[in-house]
Short mmCIF file of C-alpha atoms in Angstrom, two decimals:
data_model
loop_
_atom_site.label_atom_id
_atom_site.label_comp_id
_atom_site.label_asym_id
_atom_site.label_seq_id
_atom_site.Cartn_x
_atom_site.Cartn_y
_atom_site.Cartn_z
CA MET A 107 49.98 67.60 25.46
CA PRO A 108 46.93 68.31 23.34
CA VAL A 109 43.75 69.54 25.08
CA ILE A 110 40.79 68.64 23.05
CA VAL A 111 37.27 70.30 24.27
CA MET A 112 33.59 69.34 23.01
CA ALA A 113 31.53 72.36 23.24
CA SER A 114 27.87 73.22 22.23
CA PRO A 115 25.32 74.74 24.03
CA LYS A 116 22.80 72.28 23.27
CA GLY A 117 22.20 68.92 24.86
CA GLY A 118 22.00 65.70 22.83
CA VAL A 119 24.30 66.72 19.80
CA GLY A 120 26.79 64.04 20.49
CA LYS A 121 29.62 65.86 22.57
CA SER A 122 29.89 62.81 24.93
CA THR A 123 30.01 60.49 21.61
CA CYS A 124 32.67 62.44 20.33
CA ALA A 125 34.68 62.41 23.33
CA VAL A 126 34.36 58.45 24.02
CA ILE A 127 35.02 57.97 20.48
CA LEU A 128 38.37 60.11 20.43
CA ALA A 129 39.48 58.71 23.87
CA THR A 130 38.72 55.07 22.70
CA GLU A 131 40.64 55.26 19.25
CA PHE A 132 43.71 57.51 20.44
CA ALA A 133 44.19 54.73 23.20
CA ARG A 134 44.04 52.31 20.71
CA MET A 135 47.07 54.08 18.69
CA GLY A 136 48.89 53.95 22.01
CA ALA A 137 48.26 57.33 23.56
CA GLN A 138 47.65 57.92 27.12
CA VAL A 139 44.18 59.83 27.27
CA THR A 140 42.69 61.85 30.04
CA VAL A 141 39.00 62.20 29.76
CA LEU A 142 37.07 64.96 32.02
CA ASP A 143 33.54 64.55 32.80
CA CYS A 144 32.19 67.91 33.23
CA ASP A 145 28.67 67.25 31.92
CA PRO A 146 26.19 67.00 34.65
CA ASN A 147 24.52 64.17 32.66
CA LYS A 148 27.71 61.99 33.32
CA SER A 149 27.55 60.06 30.32
CA LEU A 150 31.02 59.46 30.25
CA THR A 151 31.12 58.56 33.89
CA ARG A 152 28.20 55.94 33.28
CA TRP A 153 30.29 54.86 30.08
CA ALA A 154 33.40 54.25 32.59
CA SER A 155 31.62 52.38 35.13
CA HIS A 156 31.57 49.33 32.66
CA GLY A 157 34.98 49.42 32.40
CA LEU A 158 37.74 51.78 30.82
CA PRO A 159 39.74 50.58 27.78
CA LYS A 160 43.77 50.52 28.49
CA GLY A 161 45.27 53.81 28.44
CA VAL A 162 42.24 55.81 29.27
CA THR A 163 41.86 57.52 32.72
CA LEU A 164 38.53 59.36 33.73
CA HIS A 165 38.00 62.21 36.25
CA GLN A 166 34.41 63.16 36.97
CA ASP A 167 32.43 65.85 38.81
CA ILE A 168 35.13 68.78 37.77
CA GLY A 169 33.78 72.15 38.77
CA ARG A 170 34.63 75.69 37.57
CA SER A 171 37.47 76.11 39.97
CA GLU A 172 38.97 72.89 39.19
CA ILE A 173 38.78 72.63 35.39
CA VAL A 174 42.07 74.49 34.58
CA PRO A 175 44.43 72.90 37.18
CA THR A 176 43.12 69.46 36.36
CA ILE A 177 43.90 69.91 32.86
CA ARG A 178 47.53 71.37 33.77
CA ALA A 179 48.13 68.42 36.11
CA SER A 180 47.40 66.03 33.13
CA ASP A 181 50.20 67.66 31.22
CA GLY A 182 52.63 65.08 29.90
CA ASP A 183 54.47 63.49 26.76
CA GLY A 184 52.27 61.55 24.88
CA GLN A 185 49.13 62.79 26.86
CA ILE A 186 45.84 63.69 25.52
CA VAL A 187 43.07 65.30 27.68
CA ILE A 188 39.43 65.48 26.11
CA VAL A 189 37.05 67.54 28.14
CA ASP A 190 33.28 66.70 27.57
CA LEU A 191 31.58 69.86 28.55
CA GLU A 192 27.85 70.69 29.91
CA GLY A 193 25.46 71.94 27.33
CA VAL A 194 25.48 75.59 28.41
CA ALA A 195 27.36 78.66 28.44
CA SER A 196 29.13 79.01 31.29
CA GLN A 197 32.25 80.19 33.25
CA LEU A 198 33.17 76.14 33.39
CA VAL A 199 32.73 76.15 29.60
CA SER A 200 34.89 79.25 29.16
CA ARG A 201 37.51 78.52 31.06
CA ALA A 202 37.82 75.03 29.47
CA ILE A 203 37.89 76.63 26.05
CA SER A 204 40.61 79.06 26.91
CA GLN A 205 42.91 75.65 27.50
CA ALA A 206 42.01 74.14 24.30
CA ASP A 207 44.37 73.34 21.62
CA LEU A 208 41.13 72.25 19.44
CA VAL A 209 37.56 72.89 20.32
CA ILE A 210 35.19 70.58 18.64
CA VAL A 211 31.54 71.76 18.03
CA PRO A 212 29.37 68.85 17.27
CA MET A 213 26.06 69.46 15.21
CA GLN A 214 23.40 67.76 14.03
CA PRO A 215 22.20 68.54 10.51
CA THR A 216 19.22 70.68 11.26
CA ALA A 217 18.46 74.32 11.27
CA LEU A 218 17.99 74.52 14.87
CA ASP A 219 21.29 72.59 15.80
CA ALA A 220 23.02 75.24 13.40
CA GLU A 221 21.33 78.08 15.00
CA ILE A 222 22.41 76.91 18.61
CA GLY A 223 25.77 75.65 17.35
CA SER A 224 26.42 79.07 16.14
CA GLU A 225 26.33 80.33 20.11
CA ALA A 226 29.40 77.98 20.59
CA LEU A 227 31.33 79.40 17.81
CA ALA A 228 30.75 83.14 19.14
CA LEU A 229 31.96 81.87 22.66
CA ILE A 230 35.03 80.67 21.18
CA ARG A 231 35.61 84.00 19.42
CA GLU A 232 35.03 85.63 22.74
CA GLU A 233 37.73 83.80 24.32
CA GLU A 234 39.98 84.36 21.44
CA GLU A 235 39.45 88.12 22.10
CA ALA A 236 40.11 87.97 25.70
CA LEU A 237 43.19 86.06 25.27
CA GLY A 238 44.48 87.67 22.22
CA ARG A 239 45.39 84.51 20.31
CA THR A 240 43.52 81.74 17.91
CA ILE A 241 41.98 78.88 19.32
CA ARG A 242 41.59 76.34 16.70
CA HIS A 243 38.05 75.00 16.44
CA ALA A 244 35.82 72.86 13.92
CA VAL A 245 32.67 71.68 13.60
CA VAL A 246 31.54 68.15 13.23
CA LEU A 247 28.33 66.83 11.72
CA THR A 248 26.74 63.91 13.65
CA LYS A 249 23.76 61.62 13.61
CA THR A 250 23.96 61.74 9.94
CA SER A 251 22.48 59.40 7.34
CA ALA A 252 24.62 56.50 6.28
CA ALA A 253 22.58 56.17 2.80
CA VAL A 254 22.46 59.88 1.58
CA LYS A 255 22.95 63.10 2.64
CA SER A 256 19.71 65.23 3.28
CA ARG A 257 19.44 68.63 1.66
CA VAL A 258 19.45 70.40 4.78
CA GLN A 259 22.77 68.68 5.48
CA ARG A 260 24.17 69.95 2.12
CA ASP A 261 22.73 73.32 2.73
CA LEU A 262 24.35 73.45 6.17
CA GLU A 263 27.82 71.89 4.91
CA GLU A 264 27.92 74.87 1.96
CA GLN A 265 27.19 77.25 4.85
CA LEU A 266 29.73 76.39 7.30
CA ARG A 267 32.41 76.53 4.54
CA GLY A 268 31.03 79.57 2.98
CA ALA A 269 31.62 81.30 6.69
CA GLY A 270 34.92 79.79 6.58
CA ILE A 271 34.32 77.33 9.39
CA ASP A 272 36.71 74.47 9.57
CA LEU A 273 34.38 71.22 9.03
CA ILE A 274 35.35 67.69 10.07
CA GLU A 275 35.03 64.85 7.43
CA PRO A 276 33.70 62.10 7.94
CA SER A 277 30.52 63.26 9.72
CA LEU A 278 29.74 60.76 12.43
CA VAL A 279 26.87 58.66 11.34
CA ALA A 280 23.96 57.53 13.22
CA ARG A 281 25.14 54.12 14.44
CA ALA A 282 23.59 51.64 16.86
CA ALA A 283 27.32 51.02 18.28
CA PHE A 284 27.78 54.73 19.01
CA SER A 285 25.13 54.58 21.57
CA GLU A 286 25.22 51.55 22.87
CA ILE A 287 28.71 51.55 23.89
CA PHE A 288 27.36 53.84 26.76
CA ALA A 289 25.78 50.57 28.06
CA TYR A 290 28.54 48.38 27.55
CA GLY A 291 31.62 50.40 28.19
CA GLY A 292 35.06 49.41 26.73
CA ASP A 293 35.49 50.44 23.20
CA LEU A 294 33.89 49.81 19.68
CA THR A 295 36.89 46.67 19.06
CA ALA A 296 35.09 44.81 22.12
CA MET A 297 31.93 45.18 20.53
CA MET A 298 33.43 43.49 17.51
CA LYS A 299 34.11 40.29 19.29
CA ASP A 300 30.23 39.98 20.21
CA PRO A 301 28.68 42.05 17.28
CA ASP A 302 25.16 40.59 18.48
CA MET A 303 25.26 42.63 21.40
CA VAL A 304 24.43 45.80 19.35
CA THR A 305 21.02 46.66 17.92
CA GLY A 306 21.31 46.21 14.02
CA GLY A 307 24.68 44.82 14.00
CA LYS A 308 27.21 46.74 11.71
CA VAL A 309 29.88 47.24 14.30
CA ASP A 310 32.59 47.23 11.56
CA LYS A 311 30.92 50.33 9.91
CA ALA A 312 31.12 52.37 13.05
CA LEU A 313 34.53 51.18 13.88
CA GLU A 314 35.51 52.72 10.33
CA ASN A 315 33.57 55.79 10.89
CA ALA A 316 35.50 56.40 14.26
CA LYS A 317 38.73 55.67 12.70
CA TYR A 318 38.52 58.06 10.11
CA PHE A 319 36.93 60.78 12.19
CA THR A 320 39.87 60.26 14.96
CA GLU A 321 42.26 60.66 12.19
CA ALA A 322 40.83 63.87 10.85
CA VAL A 323 40.96 65.42 14.59
CA TYR A 324 44.52 64.25 14.77
CA GLU A 325 45.82 65.89 11.63
CA ARG A 326 44.29 69.20 13.29
CA LEU A 327 46.47 68.57 16.08
CA LYS A 328 49.61 68.45 14.46
#
């Protein structure tokens, strides 16, 4: 039972988007996925209110005392647990990280996100020291340009790699489908059947991006 945790002290960086993409894509691959919505903004709960894809179960209102038992209760062969955390450093966040097989730190390619995202990496190191074991973690850049990498993005990627930080590629491009899935529920394949529902269309490009991102995450879970 791999446990994937989305962590960042900054809101709006794409934690919930990453969680939805992974949940829906892993479910399409045949896995049973349990998603824990621990974010007070309840983005995943709003997404689920429109209908969950087959193979995905969502639990909401998970507090500090419930997080570890809920993760362990979801244990099972073929199960994947995805935890979407609040955008602060808290005991709930620390406890979720302590149970993770992989922590993903979403980060927009800006200097501010890089600075605040480093706080999440520091929190992971603190948990590693407390537990006496390594917690695998990686950064994914989000809301990137589909056309060309900005200079800030190139510089940030170089800094991350230079610091020995695992960088997931591909990044998650800023696609209308990624934001509008929260309004329609389901997964990207459902949007493919009616691409006009998505502003700007190009659902196929979003689905391709989601597929390769999920495959990159899967490789880190092996």
